[in-house]
Amino acid sequence: MAKFKVNINNREEVVEAEADMPLLWVLRDVLSLTGTKFGCGKALCGACTVHINGVATRSCVLPISAVTDAKITTIEGMSHGGDHPLQESWKKHNVPQCGYCQAGQLMSAAALLAQNPKPDDDAIDAAMNGNICRCGTYQRIRAAIKDAAGQGGTP
Amino acid sequence: MSGSPQPFRRLDRREFLKVGLASGTCLAMAVGGTPVAAGFDPARVHQAAAKPVFTPNVFVAVDGDGKVSITVQRSEMGQGIRTSFAMLVAEELNLRLDQVTVLQATGDAKYGNQNTDGSRSVRTLYIPMRQAGAAAREMLETAAAQEWGVAVAEVHAEDGQIFHKKSKRSLGYGAVAAKAAALPVPQKPKLKDRKDFTLIGKDHIGIDVDAVTHGQARYGADLRLPGMVFASIEHVPVVGAQLTAMDDAATRAIAGVLDVIKMPSATPPVLFKPLGGVAVVATSTFAAFKGREALKLTWDLGANAGFESGAYQKALAATAAKDCKVVRQVGDVAAAFAKPGKKVKRTYYMPLLAHASMEPPAAVARVDENGCEVWAPVQAPQRTREVVAAALGMDQSKVTINVSLLGGGFGRKSKPDFVAEAAIIAKQVGKPVCLTWKREDDIRHDYYHSVSWQHMEASLNADGYPEALLHRTVFPSIGSTFDPSARAGSEMELGLGFSNNPYQVPNQQLEVGQADAHVRIGWLRAVCNLFHAFAINRFVDACALEAGKDPLAYRLHLLGEPRNLVFSEADKESPYQLNTGRLAHVLRLAADKAGWHEKRPAGVGMGIAAHYSFLSYVAHVVRVKKKADGGFVVERVDVALDCGQMVNTDSVRAQMEGAVVFGLSLALKGEITAEGGRVLQGNFDDYPMLRMGETPDIHVHLVDNAELPTGVGEPGVPPLAPALASALDAVGAPRGDALPLKFV
């Protein structure tokens, strides 16, 4: 076990964990931040997506030792007032079904818009293809991203 | 419990009446236990009516301040039932959705049947849930009328207040709650007229969306309790395998590993028993995973080790090629086949499928001297209570099942084997346990959707329509999970699209063959309808092609005049008989909206299919386009649905959209295979799912009518695969009659 200083959602935390423990399990099992979900453990489904210095990253394969100097953002810290345009848009379009993958979907979408405020369909596909939704909410996710980006999406 | 699930049989009128009566029973029962909010909350701080003074039934509670809570007894897995049921109760209470708090029931018989399966929550509880709200409203109105000494007919409850217009007086629901509680509960409260609905039949945002989008929604592995430890299980590699030797020294040496526990192997019938294996308990889920990797285990694989998917498929085909057990005979098929004329003969294959909900099985359990409490994503909380109690040798009264949100269910989470595992480990270690299945555990140790082979033959008359039809279906039965001697599809399974084929053929012979199960077989979204709808729609297309007729016109001709069809004794009394006119209507609707009759551009193909399941009518038109690189893309899907009276129209639409994606995943990619008894696939790399870039434009067309509410969660899936296969035929790229089609 080792101690790691991490910055999560703008808070400095010191966590004790094995160096190879993926960030996902540090968040969930050490810090009890359970909004980030486990889906596959192999960076195949995107349910565990968080931001590392603003970049959408799969936390299930990212060892804690690799992120000690990084700024980490999870779904719990996605917005200060809980009013990120995507969170509003997700509600307007009634996107979630079971909701389990949606934290990861939102984190991927937020990173996309931060980098590309007016993404076209291809850019959305490229950014979101790593996030599986078994309930099949893709059409609404696409519409919600476009809406949040101010392009208007057909609901 | 009997163990045998009967989630899919049709509800006959007698049962329908019983449900109505049961609701009366519920109405008479006082609230007990402690339902909890937003999935679950161990501290129960969010309970709205903290001190309810008025609880006319187990579903409604009103406190002295007028706060109203509604308890939903069915499980939320994305179908929107928490919102729909809150709408039904709030509608009759004359409240808006934002004026009520929605609580989640624990598993308890006092709530009536809680099994969330068979697309039947709204179907069976549309009236009872409204009665629960209406009874409360009538009692509040009566209490206010008595308070004022006026006739009940002169008062009216609305928006949390009861008004007496004549005297311009009003009282809050809370102010009369105590008085209402002393009144008798009306057994037949008056329900609103459809034209007066303010909530039912309209679009509503799901009540849990905010929790979901802010990372606050709680699923099976999200509860954290003081002193909690984390566990994961290396399951038996083959159902029925036995552990013969174990070396866990390396596992125990891993930092964070606390304990290694042998879990006994399930013996037949496997039911919902824990499958067996070795559990690793640790200070984190990751340490438990690592501990599993370090285990050295030796197995006696047992009788199922010979299971090979390739050989198994050949055996199914061989069975279906010969005479099987006749389950229906109309006219004389053999005589019709002996006549000269066109013949059509095809076979259809669909492999095993895994559910692969995004949330793998997971549960939290705590066992102490007071009993056992679990928090779990389960579709059947009462069954879970029974299974956990049996696993612990504990009386059910000491077991509490809190139902979290489900990160997808699709039938998998009707089986509480994983919850019993968590409880057994918690008892053993004496600490609260959070159990997580890895994705590989989920895909390799599922209760699989059954593999199937079907054989169909027809002779066509001079006009090109079937004169005689032979249909054989062969698949290992769900019944095998409950009784290893069950070797053929049950009546319930055959009723899922096989024995209720809506197309009229004067001579018919239906046969069912025998097949052994070598994995746990369970029900998956739409169940046997998936393969029966595939075969029947593909075969109708094959006959239409042979006859040189348009597939839509061919279907409409075979459906004939609008009329109700009766396939069994139970059907005779059913209020839900299959109506050919309603099926024809969704076919025409989907076709019209998709532009079926318009000239198609070069390289564009369309396929159509329709299926009646869970008492609802669905048609799909799939449009595919040839790409420049020679591949194909699914451009657009039009879905038409008639499910009778709808509750939340937006969640109905969402279910149809999701069903298209689910259907495309299974039609294009879904295939579980085994070698040496072991399932070969394990994660989303070898058991892939449809992704955003492959998702077509989906257009949903809902039929608005006042027929009895019928299923929504499942019926949107079955027509997709056959419609897609037909679209590929139409674009000159046939991919055959075995799923998955694998064209991308």
PDB file of C-alpha atoms in Angstrom, chain A residues 49-58 71 107 111:
ATOM      1  CA  THR A  49     -15.339   7.400 -18.121  1.00  0.00           C
ATOM      2  CA  VAL A  50     -13.916  10.322 -16.127  1.00  0.00           C
ATOM      3  CA  HIS A  51     -11.908  13.372 -17.133  1.00  0.00           C
ATOM      4  CA  ILE A  52      -8.152  13.421 -16.629  1.00  0.00           C
ATOM      5  CA  ASN A  53      -7.077  17.003 -17.208  1.00  0.00           C
ATOM      6  CA  GLY A  54     -10.252  17.447 -19.243  1.00  0.00           C
ATOM      7  CA  VAL A  55      -9.719  14.410 -21.447  1.00  0.00           C
ATOM      8  CA  ALA A  56     -12.306  11.622 -21.392  1.00  0.00           C
ATOM      9  CA  THR A  57     -10.492   8.590 -19.993  1.00  0.00           C
ATOM     10  CA  ARG A  58     -11.538   5.048 -19.026  1.00  0.00           C
ATOM     11  CA  LYS A  71      -6.862  16.934 -12.263  1.00  0.00           C
ATOM     12  CA  MET A 107     -18.391  12.577 -19.329  1.00  0.00           C
ATOM     13  CA  ALA A 111     -15.101  16.327 -23.056  1.00  0.00           C
TER      14      ALA A 111
END
